[in-house]
Amino acid sequence: MNELLIELSEISPREFFGQQNEHIELLKKYFPKLKIVARGSNIRVFGDEEMLDEFDKRFTMLMDHFGKYNKLDENTIERVLSSNSEEDYSTSKESGETIVHGISGKVIKAQTANQRKMVELSKHNDLLFAIGPAGTGKTYTGVALAVKALKEKQVKRIILTRPAVEAGENLGFLPGDLKEKLDPYMQPLYDALRDMIPHEKLEIFIEKGVIQIAPLAFMRGRTLDHAFVILDEAQNTTHAQMKMFLTRMGKNAKFLITGDPGQIDLPRRVISGLKEALLILKDVKGVGMIYLDDKDVIRHRLVKKVIAAYKTIEHND
């Protein structure tokens, strides 16, 4: 039996191995044919040569990641162990830096490789599509980018919008006036903003129109310039709505479109404007596209498993 000895230098074993060696236990699950023993700052691994080489490669990737970000968690380990190369789970150091400081100095930064790519793409493209399932942080990262642009005076306002189609609901049947009807529907956007802007300041911004949250229908006839505009839940746009939205783009504007093509709530036989736009704009210069997946899920770890389970039955339909 072959042996591999790895010594952690300039890395805290306690932080790297996790509480009660939980990160080592995760490694054991991924490499069941190897015997892995962690003591002090050393890790000894026993097994056949080919598996030891693979372990050495993955462990080096984990150490490199920890060296860059001073952080290691279950999600990161899973991404690193299931990636083909560093490009799949990491990008340049700059893109991993803080996007914006939120409430009480909370540091808001891209958490995953694809979120970091999303941040990079937004720097070089005025129109960006961020596509992926629920929980991948596409909307939250987008709102952080918009708040950063506003704070740095790159734009004069933030406009957040969604098509008024809810899963199984029609706004016309909800009680109350328009604002009362829309507030719960727009809640995820409010939630993200509340993490990043103090309550009083946010209320003033909304009152003065510096931050606008409105259904997509309200964009008709407007030219959106000097603005960071986010269209959320874009899979529920029709052809006409998507074309209308894309042609609102004015001077010094940034447009971010987020959506999950697997969660379309449109009537049957109505083509999603998002799916269509992704096809016809994929080769247009200045248009960026990033596809997030279950490796980017940063909600409860069960969400990742739920997405994977549904993906299986949806592919079999």
PDB file of C-alpha atoms in Angstrom:
ATOM      1  CA  MET A   1       0.000   0.000   0.000  1.00  0.00           C
ATOM      2  CA  ASN A   2       1.327   3.434  -0.982  1.00  0.00           C
ATOM      3  CA  GLU A   3       1.461   6.399   1.375  1.00  0.00           C
ATOM      4  CA  LEU A   4       1.115  10.128   0.736  1.00  0.00           C
ATOM      5  CA  LEU A   5       2.223  12.647   3.386  1.00  0.00           C
ATOM      6  CA  ILE A   6       1.046  16.256   3.138  1.00  0.00           C
ATOM      7  CA  GLU A   7       2.158  18.937   5.581  1.00  0.00           C
ATOM      8  CA  LEU A   8       0.121  22.113   6.018  1.00  0.00           C
ATOM      9  CA  SER A   9       2.495  25.067   6.109  1.00  0.00           C
ATOM     10  CA  GLU A  10       1.230  28.639   6.670  1.00  0.00           C
ATOM     11  CA  ILE A  11      -2.303  27.266   6.981  1.00  0.00           C
ATOM     12  CA  SER A  12      -4.214  26.816  10.243  1.00  0.00           C
ATOM     13  CA  PRO A  13      -5.066  23.079  10.498  1.00  0.00           C
ATOM     14  CA  ARG A  14      -8.080  23.878  12.697  1.00  0.00           C
ATOM     15  CA  GLU A  15      -9.631  26.178  10.086  1.00  0.00           C
ATOM     16  CA  PHE A  16      -8.617  24.013   7.143  1.00  0.00           C
ATOM     17  CA  PHE A  17      -9.782  20.687   8.618  1.00  0.00           C
ATOM     18  CA  GLY A  18     -12.985  22.216  10.031  1.00  0.00           C
ATOM     19  CA  GLN A  19     -14.677  21.729  13.386  1.00  0.00           C
ATOM     20  CA  GLN A  20     -14.172  18.152  14.618  1.00  0.00           C
ATOM     21  CA  ASN A  21     -12.393  17.433  11.317  1.00  0.00           C
ATOM     22  CA  GLU A  22     -15.680  17.788   9.368  1.00  0.00           C
ATOM     23  CA  HIS A  23     -13.817  18.692   6.158  1.00  0.00           C
ATOM     24  CA  ILE A  24     -11.687  15.553   6.477  1.00  0.00           C
ATOM     25  CA  GLU A  25     -14.865  13.491   6.903  1.00  0.00           C
ATOM     26  CA  LEU A  26     -16.164  14.997   3.636  1.00  0.00           C
ATOM     27  CA  LEU A  27     -12.913  14.053   1.890  1.00  0.00           C
ATOM     28  CA  LYS A  28     -13.322  10.487   3.164  1.00  0.00           C
ATOM     29  CA  LYS A  29     -16.773  10.310   1.535  1.00  0.00           C
ATOM     30  CA  TYR A  30     -15.342  11.449  -1.809  1.00  0.00           C
ATOM     31  CA  PHE A  31     -12.388   9.046  -1.566  1.00  0.00           C
ATOM     32  CA  PRO A  32     -13.875   5.925   0.086  1.00  0.00           C
ATOM     33  CA  LYS A  33     -11.059   3.666  -1.150  1.00  0.00           C
ATOM     34  CA  LEU A  34      -8.371   5.708   0.625  1.00  0.00           C
ATOM     35  CA  LYS A  35      -7.457   5.691   4.299  1.00  0.00           C
ATOM     36  CA  ILE A  36      -7.109   9.329   5.407  1.00  0.00           C
ATOM     37  CA  VAL A  37      -5.540  10.234   8.772  1.00  0.00           C
ATOM     38  CA  ALA A  38      -5.174  13.862   9.960  1.00  0.00           C
ATOM     39  CA  ARG A  39      -2.925  14.630  12.930  1.00  0.00           C
ATOM     40  CA  GLY A  40      -1.629  18.054  13.895  1.00  0.00           C
ATOM     41  CA  SER A  41      -0.582  19.843  10.723  1.00  0.00           C
ATOM     42  CA  ASN A  42       0.001  16.591   8.819  1.00  0.00           C
ATOM     43  CA  ILE A  43      -2.312  14.464   6.750  1.00  0.00           C
ATOM     44  CA  ARG A  44      -1.389  10.897   5.784  1.00  0.00           C
ATOM     45  CA  VAL A  45      -3.228   9.079   3.024  1.00  0.00           C
ATOM     46  CA  PHE A  46      -2.938   5.379   2.184  1.00  0.00           C
ATOM     47  CA  GLY A  47      -4.105   3.653  -0.998  1.00  0.00           C
ATOM     48  CA  ASP A  48      -3.214   2.812  -4.578  1.00  0.00           C
ATOM     49  CA  GLU A  49      -0.975   5.189  -6.509  1.00  0.00           C
ATOM     50  CA  GLU A  50      -3.543   6.422  -9.050  1.00  0.00           C
ATOM     51  CA  MET A  51      -6.059   7.382  -6.343  1.00  0.00           C
ATOM     52  CA  LEU A  52      -3.314   9.045  -4.280  1.00  0.00           C
ATOM     53  CA  ASP A  53      -2.323  11.175  -7.296  1.00  0.00           C
ATOM     54  CA  GLU A  54      -5.949  12.281  -7.718  1.00  0.00           C
ATOM     55  CA  PHE A  55      -6.231  13.045  -3.977  1.00  0.00           C
ATOM     56  CA  ASP A  56      -2.979  15.029  -4.071  1.00  0.00           C
ATOM     57  CA  LYS A  57      -4.268  17.101  -6.998  1.00  0.00           C
ATOM     58  CA  ARG A  58      -7.627  17.843  -5.318  1.00  0.00           C
ATOM     59  CA  PHE A  59      -6.048  18.569  -1.933  1.00  0.00           C
ATOM     60  CA  THR A  60      -3.615  21.027  -3.563  1.00  0.00           C
ATOM     61  CA  MET A  61      -6.606  22.762  -5.204  1.00  0.00           C
ATOM     62  CA  LEU A  62      -8.264  23.056  -1.780  1.00  0.00           C
ATOM     63  CA  MET A  63      -5.090  24.485  -0.197  1.00  0.00           C
ATOM     64  CA  ASP A  64      -4.722  27.010  -3.052  1.00  0.00           C
ATOM     65  CA  HIS A  65      -8.339  28.071  -2.614  1.00  0.00           C
ATOM     66  CA  PHE A  66      -7.923  28.453   1.158  1.00  0.00           C
ATOM     67  CA  GLY A  67      -4.737  30.461   0.595  1.00  0.00           C
ATOM     68  CA  LYS A  68      -6.627  32.899  -1.640  1.00  0.00           C
ATOM     69  CA  TYR A  69      -9.862  33.330   0.296  1.00  0.00           C
ATOM     70  CA  ASN A  70      -8.992  32.267   3.885  1.00  0.00           C
ATOM     71  CA  LYS A  71     -12.216  30.300   3.920  1.00  0.00           C
ATOM     72  CA  LEU A  72     -13.305  26.730   3.353  1.00  0.00           C
ATOM     73  CA  ASP A  73     -16.803  25.302   3.726  1.00  0.00           C
ATOM     74  CA  GLU A  74     -18.797  22.286   2.600  1.00  0.00           C
ATOM     75  CA  ASN A  75     -20.049  23.963  -0.600  1.00  0.00           C
ATOM     76  CA  THR A  76     -16.531  25.006  -1.623  1.00  0.00           C
ATOM     77  CA  ILE A  77     -15.096  21.554  -0.966  1.00  0.00           C
ATOM     78  CA  GLU A  78     -17.843  19.925  -3.037  1.00  0.00           C
ATOM     79  CA  ARG A  79     -17.243  22.353  -5.924  1.00  0.00           C
ATOM     80  CA  VAL A  80     -13.478  21.791  -5.869  1.00  0.00           C
ATOM     81  CA  LEU A  81     -13.777  18.000  -5.653  1.00  0.00           C
ATOM     82  CA  SER A  82     -16.243  17.855  -8.557  1.00  0.00           C
ATOM     83  CA  SER A  83     -14.447  20.379 -10.823  1.00  0.00           C
ATOM     84  CA  ASN A  84     -12.188  19.497 -13.723  1.00  0.00           C
ATOM     85  CA  SER A  85      -9.866  22.466 -13.262  1.00  0.00           C
ATOM     86  CA  GLU A  86      -9.352  25.612 -11.186  1.00  0.00           C
ATOM     87  CA  GLU A  87     -11.235  27.588 -13.857  1.00  0.00           C
ATOM     88  CA  ASP A  88     -14.411  25.727 -12.884  1.00  0.00           C
ATOM     89  CA  TYR A  89     -14.377  26.911  -9.282  1.00  0.00           C
ATOM     90  CA  SER A  90     -12.206  30.025  -9.189  1.00  0.00           C
ATOM     91  CA  THR A  91     -11.448  33.128 -11.196  1.00  0.00           C
ATOM     92  CA  SER A  92      -9.085  36.060 -10.764  1.00  0.00           C
ATOM     93  CA  LYS A  93      -8.450  37.327  -7.235  1.00  0.00           C
ATOM     94  CA  GLU A  94      -9.940  40.728  -8.038  1.00  0.00           C
ATOM     95  CA  SER A  95     -13.378  39.266  -8.811  1.00  0.00           C
ATOM     96  CA  GLY A  96     -13.439  37.581  -5.393  1.00  0.00           C
ATOM     97  CA  GLU A  97     -13.063  40.939  -3.654  1.00  0.00           C
ATOM     98  CA  THR A  98     -15.870  42.726  -1.836  1.00  0.00           C
ATOM     99  CA  ILE A  99     -18.662  43.936  -4.135  1.00  0.00           C
ATOM    100  CA  VAL A 100     -20.199  46.235  -1.539  1.00  0.00           C
ATOM    101  CA  HIS A 101     -20.329  46.739   2.237  1.00  0.00           C
ATOM    102  CA  GLY A 102     -23.870  46.244   3.499  1.00  0.00           C
ATOM    103  CA  ILE A 103     -25.634  46.884   6.798  1.00  0.00           C
ATOM    104  CA  SER A 104     -23.314  47.018   9.835  1.00  0.00           C
ATOM    105  CA  GLY A 105     -20.302  46.645   7.551  1.00  0.00           C
ATOM    106  CA  LYS A 106     -21.470  43.249   6.267  1.00  0.00           C
ATOM    107  CA  VAL A 107     -19.098  42.215   3.489  1.00  0.00           C
ATOM    108  CA  ILE A 108     -21.006  41.207   0.373  1.00  0.00           C
ATOM    109  CA  LYS A 109     -18.926  39.362  -2.183  1.00  0.00           C
ATOM    110  CA  ALA A 110     -19.342  36.726  -4.845  1.00  0.00           C
ATOM    111  CA  GLN A 111     -19.346  33.363  -3.056  1.00  0.00           C
ATOM    112  CA  THR A 112     -18.863  30.920  -5.930  1.00  0.00           C
ATOM    113  CA  ALA A 113     -16.851  30.636  -9.143  1.00  0.00           C
ATOM    114  CA  ASN A 114     -19.814  31.456 -11.383  1.00  0.00           C
ATOM    115  CA  GLN A 115     -20.838  34.399  -9.214  1.00  0.00           C
ATOM    116  CA  ARG A 116     -17.275  35.719  -9.528  1.00  0.00           C
ATOM    117  CA  LYS A 117     -17.464  35.253 -13.311  1.00  0.00           C
ATOM    118  CA  MET A 118     -20.766  37.144 -13.221  1.00  0.00           C
ATOM    119  CA  VAL A 119     -19.029  40.064 -11.478  1.00  0.00           C
ATOM    120  CA  GLU A 120     -16.240  40.040 -14.080  1.00  0.00           C
ATOM    121  CA  LEU A 121     -18.647  39.845 -17.025  1.00  0.00           C
ATOM    122  CA  SER A 122     -20.634  42.813 -15.680  1.00  0.00           C
ATOM    123  CA  LYS A 123     -17.493  44.955 -15.914  1.00  0.00           C
ATOM    124  CA  HIS A 124     -17.118  44.304 -19.628  1.00  0.00           C
ATOM    125  CA  ASN A 125     -20.728  44.011 -20.841  1.00  0.00           C
ATOM    126  CA  ASP A 126     -23.558  46.550 -20.626  1.00  0.00           C
ATOM    127  CA  LEU A 127     -26.092  43.751 -21.081  1.00  0.00           C
ATOM    128  CA  LEU A 128     -25.664  40.592 -19.009  1.00  0.00           C
ATOM    129  CA  PHE A 129     -27.824  37.479 -18.718  1.00  0.00           C
ATOM    130  CA  ALA A 130     -27.439  35.484 -15.466  1.00  0.00           C
ATOM    131  CA  ILE A 131     -29.227  32.159 -15.832  1.00  0.00           C
ATOM    132  CA  GLY A 132     -29.664  29.486 -13.188  1.00  0.00           C
ATOM    133  CA  PRO A 133     -31.994  27.785 -10.692  1.00  0.00           C
ATOM    134  CA  ALA A 134     -33.269  29.221  -7.418  1.00  0.00           C
ATOM    135  CA  GLY A 135     -30.703  29.775  -4.695  1.00  0.00           C
ATOM    136  CA  THR A 136     -27.698  30.357  -6.951  1.00  0.00           C
ATOM    137  CA  GLY A 137     -27.407  34.000  -5.851  1.00  0.00           C
ATOM    138  CA  LYS A 138     -27.905  35.530  -9.298  1.00  0.00           C
ATOM    139  CA  THR A 139     -30.436  38.157  -8.145  1.00  0.00           C
ATOM    140  CA  TYR A 140     -28.624  38.919  -4.874  1.00  0.00           C
ATOM    141  CA  THR A 141     -25.271  39.332  -6.654  1.00  0.00           C
ATOM    142  CA  GLY A 142     -26.996  41.491  -9.275  1.00  0.00           C
ATOM    143  CA  VAL A 143     -28.524  43.794  -6.651  1.00  0.00           C
ATOM    144  CA  ALA A 144     -25.087  44.084  -4.982  1.00  0.00           C
ATOM    145  CA  LEU A 145     -23.560  45.133  -8.327  1.00  0.00           C
ATOM    146  CA  ALA A 146     -26.338  47.718  -8.777  1.00  0.00           C
ATOM    147  CA  VAL A 147     -25.850  49.159  -5.255  1.00  0.00           C
ATOM    148  CA  LYS A 148     -22.086  49.337  -5.857  1.00  0.00           C
ATOM    149  CA  ALA A 149     -22.641  51.221  -9.139  1.00  0.00           C
ATOM    150  CA  LEU A 150     -24.976  53.682  -7.362  1.00  0.00           C
ATOM    151  CA  LYS A 151     -22.590  54.224  -4.431  1.00  0.00           C
ATOM    152  CA  GLU A 152     -19.681  54.827  -6.806  1.00  0.00           C
ATOM    153  CA  LYS A 153     -21.841  57.261  -8.855  1.00  0.00           C
ATOM    154  CA  GLN A 154     -21.458  55.175 -12.019  1.00  0.00           C
ATOM    155  CA  VAL A 155     -25.266  55.427 -12.336  1.00  0.00           C
ATOM    156  CA  LYS A 156     -27.896  57.812 -10.951  1.00  0.00           C
ATOM    157  CA  ARG A 157     -30.585  55.244 -10.185  1.00  0.00           C
ATOM    158  CA  ILE A 158     -31.415  51.576  -9.787  1.00  0.00           C
ATOM    159  CA  ILE A 159     -34.481  50.095 -11.449  1.00  0.00           C
ATOM    160  CA  LEU A 160     -35.652  46.633 -10.433  1.00  0.00           C
ATOM    161  CA  THR A 161     -38.460  44.946 -12.325  1.00  0.00           C
ATOM    162  CA  ARG A 162     -40.251  41.641 -12.777  1.00  0.00           C
ATOM    163  CA  PRO A 163     -42.944  40.480 -15.200  1.00  0.00           C
ATOM    164  CA  ALA A 164     -46.230  40.355 -13.256  1.00  0.00           C
ATOM    165  CA  VAL A 165     -46.741  36.602 -13.564  1.00  0.00           C
ATOM    166  CA  GLU A 166     -46.604  34.682 -10.310  1.00  0.00           C
ATOM    167  CA  ALA A 167     -46.535  30.913  -9.903  1.00  0.00           C
ATOM    168  CA  GLY A 168     -50.199  30.007 -10.107  1.00  0.00           C
ATOM    169  CA  GLU A 169     -51.335  33.504  -9.083  1.00  0.00           C
ATOM    170  CA  ASN A 170     -52.813  36.473 -10.876  1.00  0.00           C
ATOM    171  CA  LEU A 171     -52.227  39.925  -9.360  1.00  0.00           C
ATOM    172  CA  GLY A 172     -55.804  40.876 -10.216  1.00  0.00           C
ATOM    173  CA  PHE A 173     -57.087  38.453  -7.610  1.00  0.00           C
ATOM    174  CA  LEU A 174     -54.898  39.740  -4.806  1.00  0.00           C
ATOM    175  CA  PRO A 175     -56.496  42.212  -2.340  1.00  0.00           C
ATOM    176  CA  GLY A 176     -55.492  45.856  -1.911  1.00  0.00           C
ATOM    177  CA  ASP A 177     -54.186  48.672  -4.106  1.00  0.00           C
ATOM    178  CA  LEU A 178     -51.339  48.316  -6.610  1.00  0.00           C
ATOM    179  CA  LYS A 179     -48.511  48.977  -4.117  1.00  0.00           C
ATOM    180  CA  GLU A 180     -49.955  46.495  -1.630  1.00  0.00           C
ATOM    181  CA  LYS A 181     -50.355  43.932  -4.408  1.00  0.00           C
ATOM    182  CA  LEU A 182     -46.835  44.372  -5.704  1.00  0.00           C
ATOM    183  CA  ASP A 183     -44.930  44.567  -2.419  1.00  0.00           C
ATOM    184  CA  PRO A 184     -45.122  40.840  -1.545  1.00  0.00           C
ATOM    185  CA  TYR A 185     -44.421  39.968  -5.181  1.00  0.00           C
ATOM    186  CA  MET A 186     -41.301  42.157  -5.216  1.00  0.00           C
ATOM    187  CA  GLN A 187     -40.203  40.994  -1.734  1.00  0.00           C
ATOM    188  CA  PRO A 188     -36.990  39.162  -2.825  1.00  0.00           C
ATOM    189  CA  LEU A 189     -35.720  42.419  -4.354  1.00  0.00           C
ATOM    190  CA  TYR A 190     -36.584  44.411  -1.212  1.00  0.00           C
ATOM    191  CA  ASP A 191     -34.887  41.743   0.937  1.00  0.00           C
ATOM    192  CA  ALA A 192     -31.627  42.054  -1.009  1.00  0.00           C
ATOM    193  CA  LEU A 193     -31.708  45.867  -0.822  1.00  0.00           C
ATOM    194  CA  ARG A 194     -32.351  45.784   2.942  1.00  0.00           C
ATOM    195  CA  ASP A 195     -29.139  43.789   3.400  1.00  0.00           C
ATOM    196  CA  MET A 196     -27.159  46.505   1.615  1.00  0.00           C
ATOM    197  CA  ILE A 197     -28.757  49.895   2.366  1.00  0.00           C
ATOM    198  CA  PRO A 198     -29.842  51.182   5.830  1.00  0.00           C
ATOM    199  CA  HIS A 199     -33.642  51.265   6.228  1.00  0.00           C
ATOM    200  CA  GLU A 200     -34.045  55.070   6.440  1.00  0.00           C
ATOM    201  CA  LYS A 201     -31.769  55.664   3.451  1.00  0.00           C
ATOM    202  CA  LEU A 202     -33.581  53.004   1.421  1.00  0.00           C
ATOM    203  CA  GLU A 203     -36.956  54.632   2.147  1.00  0.00           C
ATOM    204  CA  ILE A 204     -35.595  58.020   0.992  1.00  0.00           C
ATOM    205  CA  PHE A 205     -34.113  56.471  -2.182  1.00  0.00           C
ATOM    206  CA  ILE A 206     -37.455  54.834  -3.016  1.00  0.00           C
ATOM    207  CA  GLU A 207     -39.393  58.029  -2.221  1.00  0.00           C
ATOM    208  CA  LYS A 208     -37.124  60.128  -4.476  1.00  0.00           C
ATOM    209  CA  GLY A 209     -37.121  57.542  -7.276  1.00  0.00           C
ATOM    210  CA  VAL A 210     -33.384  56.857  -6.946  1.00  0.00           C
ATOM    211  CA  ILE A 211     -34.412  53.228  -6.482  1.00  0.00           C
ATOM    212  CA  GLN A 212     -37.507  52.134  -8.390  1.00  0.00           C
ATOM    213  CA  ILE A 213     -39.201  48.757  -8.036  1.00  0.00           C
ATOM    214  CA  ALA A 214     -42.000  48.201 -10.515  1.00  0.00           C
ATOM    215  CA  PRO A 215     -43.627  45.559 -12.734  1.00  0.00           C
ATOM    216  CA  LEU A 216     -42.287  45.204 -16.258  1.00  0.00           C
ATOM    217  CA  ALA A 217     -45.414  46.755 -17.823  1.00  0.00           C
ATOM    218  CA  PHE A 218     -44.408  50.087 -16.238  1.00  0.00           C
ATOM    219  CA  MET A 219     -41.236  50.189 -18.386  1.00  0.00           C
ATOM    220  CA  ARG A 220     -43.184  50.689 -21.625  1.00  0.00           C
ATOM    221  CA  GLY A 221     -42.436  53.994 -23.364  1.00  0.00           C
ATOM    222  CA  ARG A 222     -39.507  54.882 -21.071  1.00  0.00           C
ATOM    223  CA  THR A 223     -35.846  55.379 -21.929  1.00  0.00           C
ATOM    224  CA  LEU A 224     -33.736  54.071 -19.071  1.00  0.00           C
ATOM    225  CA  ASP A 225     -30.466  56.001 -19.043  1.00  0.00           C
ATOM    226  CA  HIS A 226     -27.814  56.502 -16.314  1.00  0.00           C
ATOM    227  CA  ALA A 227     -29.366  53.497 -14.597  1.00  0.00           C
ATOM    228  CA  PHE A 228     -28.548  49.980 -13.452  1.00  0.00           C
ATOM    229  CA  VAL A 229     -31.608  47.987 -14.458  1.00  0.00           C
ATOM    230  CA  ILE A 230     -32.347  44.434 -13.309  1.00  0.00           C
ATOM    231  CA  LEU A 231     -35.072  42.325 -14.900  1.00  0.00           C
ATOM    232  CA  ASP A 232     -35.673  39.444 -12.489  1.00  0.00           C
ATOM    233  CA  GLU A 233     -37.651  36.231 -13.202  1.00  0.00           C
ATOM    234  CA  ALA A 234     -37.180  36.965 -16.915  1.00  0.00           C
ATOM    235  CA  GLN A 235     -38.245  33.438 -17.911  1.00  0.00           C
ATOM    236  CA  ASN A 236     -41.820  34.722 -17.488  1.00  0.00           C
ATOM    237  CA  THR A 237     -41.509  37.416 -20.150  1.00  0.00           C
ATOM    238  CA  THR A 238     -43.168  36.988 -23.537  1.00  0.00           C
ATOM    239  CA  HIS A 239     -41.440  37.775 -26.849  1.00  0.00           C
ATOM    240  CA  ALA A 240     -43.043  41.252 -26.910  1.00  0.00           C
ATOM    241  CA  GLN A 241     -42.162  42.042 -23.287  1.00  0.00           C
ATOM    242  CA  MET A 242     -38.500  41.035 -23.674  1.00  0.00           C
ATOM    243  CA  LYS A 243     -38.119  43.041 -26.897  1.00  0.00           C
ATOM    244  CA  MET A 244     -39.800  46.039 -25.229  1.00  0.00           C
ATOM    245  CA  PHE A 245     -37.472  45.795 -22.211  1.00  0.00           C
ATOM    246  CA  LEU A 246     -34.238  45.401 -24.202  1.00  0.00           C
ATOM    247  CA  THR A 247     -35.083  48.437 -26.343  1.00  0.00           C
ATOM    248  CA  ARG A 248     -35.504  50.668 -23.238  1.00  0.00           C
ATOM    249  CA  MET A 249     -31.715  50.818 -22.847  1.00  0.00           C
ATOM    250  CA  GLY A 250     -30.487  54.423 -22.781  1.00  0.00           C
ATOM    251  CA  LYS A 251     -27.127  56.163 -22.406  1.00  0.00           C
ATOM    252  CA  ASN A 252     -24.777  54.949 -19.662  1.00  0.00           C
ATOM    253  CA  ALA A 253     -27.132  52.121 -18.715  1.00  0.00           C
ATOM    254  CA  LYS A 254     -26.333  48.636 -17.418  1.00  0.00           C
ATOM    255  CA  PHE A 255     -28.941  45.916 -17.937  1.00  0.00           C
ATOM    256  CA  LEU A 256     -28.896  42.647 -16.004  1.00  0.00           C
ATOM    257  CA  ILE A 257     -31.422  39.937 -16.821  1.00  0.00           C
ATOM    258  CA  THR A 258     -31.856  37.006 -14.445  1.00  0.00           C
ATOM    259  CA  GLY A 259     -34.015  33.931 -14.817  1.00  0.00           C
ATOM    260  CA  ASP A 260     -34.488  30.192 -14.592  1.00  0.00           C
ATOM    261  CA  PRO A 261     -35.751  28.589 -17.834  1.00  0.00           C
ATOM    262  CA  GLY A 262     -36.817  25.569 -15.757  1.00  0.00           C
ATOM    263  CA  GLN A 263     -39.397  27.653 -13.834  1.00  0.00           C
ATOM    264  CA  ILE A 264     -41.624  29.128 -16.541  1.00  0.00           C
ATOM    265  CA  ASP A 265     -45.112  30.173 -15.349  1.00  0.00           C
ATOM    266  CA  LEU A 266     -46.402  31.395 -18.715  1.00  0.00           C
ATOM    267  CA  PRO A 267     -49.530  29.871 -20.301  1.00  0.00           C
ATOM    268  CA  ARG A 268     -48.926  26.797 -22.456  1.00  0.00           C
ATOM    269  CA  ARG A 269     -47.692  27.440 -26.012  1.00  0.00           C
ATOM    270  CA  VAL A 270     -46.409  30.914 -25.055  1.00  0.00           C
ATOM    271  CA  ILE A 271     -42.676  31.067 -25.849  1.00  0.00           C
ATOM    272  CA  SER A 272     -40.466  32.477 -23.096  1.00  0.00           C
ATOM    273  CA  GLY A 273     -38.877  35.766 -24.140  1.00  0.00           C
ATOM    274  CA  LEU A 274     -35.790  34.796 -22.111  1.00  0.00           C
ATOM    275  CA  LYS A 275     -35.197  31.533 -23.988  1.00  0.00           C
ATOM    276  CA  GLU A 276     -35.604  33.360 -27.296  1.00  0.00           C
ATOM    277  CA  ALA A 277     -33.252  36.220 -26.303  1.00  0.00           C
ATOM    278  CA  LEU A 278     -30.536  33.791 -25.197  1.00  0.00           C
ATOM    279  CA  LEU A 279     -30.613  32.191 -28.650  1.00  0.00           C
ATOM    280  CA  ILE A 280     -30.659  35.316 -30.801  1.00  0.00           C
ATOM    281  CA  LEU A 281     -28.193  37.421 -28.745  1.00  0.00           C
ATOM    282  CA  LYS A 282     -25.552  34.794 -27.928  1.00  0.00           C
ATOM    283  CA  ASP A 283     -23.079  36.102 -30.544  1.00  0.00           C
ATOM    284  CA  VAL A 284     -23.729  39.832 -30.092  1.00  0.00           C
ATOM    285  CA  LYS A 285     -20.695  41.800 -28.867  1.00  0.00           C
ATOM    286  CA  GLY A 286     -21.320  43.583 -25.578  1.00  0.00           C
ATOM    287  CA  VAL A 287     -23.796  40.936 -24.411  1.00  0.00           C
ATOM    288  CA  GLY A 288     -22.532  38.641 -21.645  1.00  0.00           C
ATOM    289  CA  MET A 289     -24.081  35.350 -20.533  1.00  0.00           C
ATOM    290  CA  ILE A 290     -23.331  33.356 -17.385  1.00  0.00           C
ATOM    291  CA  TYR A 291     -24.949  30.035 -16.530  1.00  0.00           C
ATOM    292  CA  LEU A 292     -25.098  29.191 -12.827  1.00  0.00           C
ATOM    293  CA  ASP A 293     -25.900  25.669 -11.623  1.00  0.00           C
ATOM    294  CA  ASP A 294     -26.419  23.580  -8.493  1.00  0.00           C
ATOM    295  CA  LYS A 295     -22.743  24.024  -7.575  1.00  0.00           C
ATOM    296  CA  ASP A 296     -23.573  27.700  -6.921  1.00  0.00           C
ATOM    297  CA  VAL A 297     -26.465  27.078  -4.519  1.00  0.00           C
ATOM    298  CA  ILE A 298     -25.762  28.906  -1.264  1.00  0.00           C
ATOM    299  CA  ARG A 299     -29.055  28.274   0.518  1.00  0.00           C
ATOM    300  CA  HIS A 300     -29.552  25.258   2.787  1.00  0.00           C
ATOM    301  CA  ARG A 301     -27.467  22.318   1.525  1.00  0.00           C
ATOM    302  CA  LEU A 302     -30.708  20.366   0.894  1.00  0.00           C
ATOM    303  CA  VAL A 303     -31.674  22.863  -1.840  1.00  0.00           C
ATOM    304  CA  LYS A 304     -28.823  21.545  -3.981  1.00  0.00           C
ATOM    305  CA  LYS A 305     -30.141  17.990  -3.578  1.00  0.00           C
ATOM    306  CA  VAL A 306     -33.721  19.099  -4.334  1.00  0.00           C
ATOM    307  CA  ILE A 307     -32.586  20.789  -7.574  1.00  0.00           C
ATOM    308  CA  ALA A 308     -30.650  17.669  -8.600  1.00  0.00           C
ATOM    309  CA  ALA A 309     -33.651  15.427  -7.869  1.00  0.00           C
ATOM    310  CA  TYR A 310     -36.038  17.568  -9.926  1.00  0.00           C
ATOM    311  CA  LYS A 311     -33.495  17.824 -12.746  1.00  0.00           C
ATOM    312  CA  THR A 312     -33.586  14.003 -13.010  1.00  0.00           C
ATOM    313  CA  ILE A 313     -37.368  13.779 -13.479  1.00  0.00           C
ATOM    314  CA  GLU A 314     -37.508  16.852 -15.749  1.00  0.00           C
ATOM    315  CA  HIS A 315     -34.915  15.284 -18.071  1.00  0.00           C
ATOM    316  CA  ASN A 316     -36.983  12.113 -18.182  1.00  0.00           C
ATOM    317  CA  ASP A 317     -40.173  13.932 -19.229  1.00  0.00           C
TER     318      ASP A 317
END
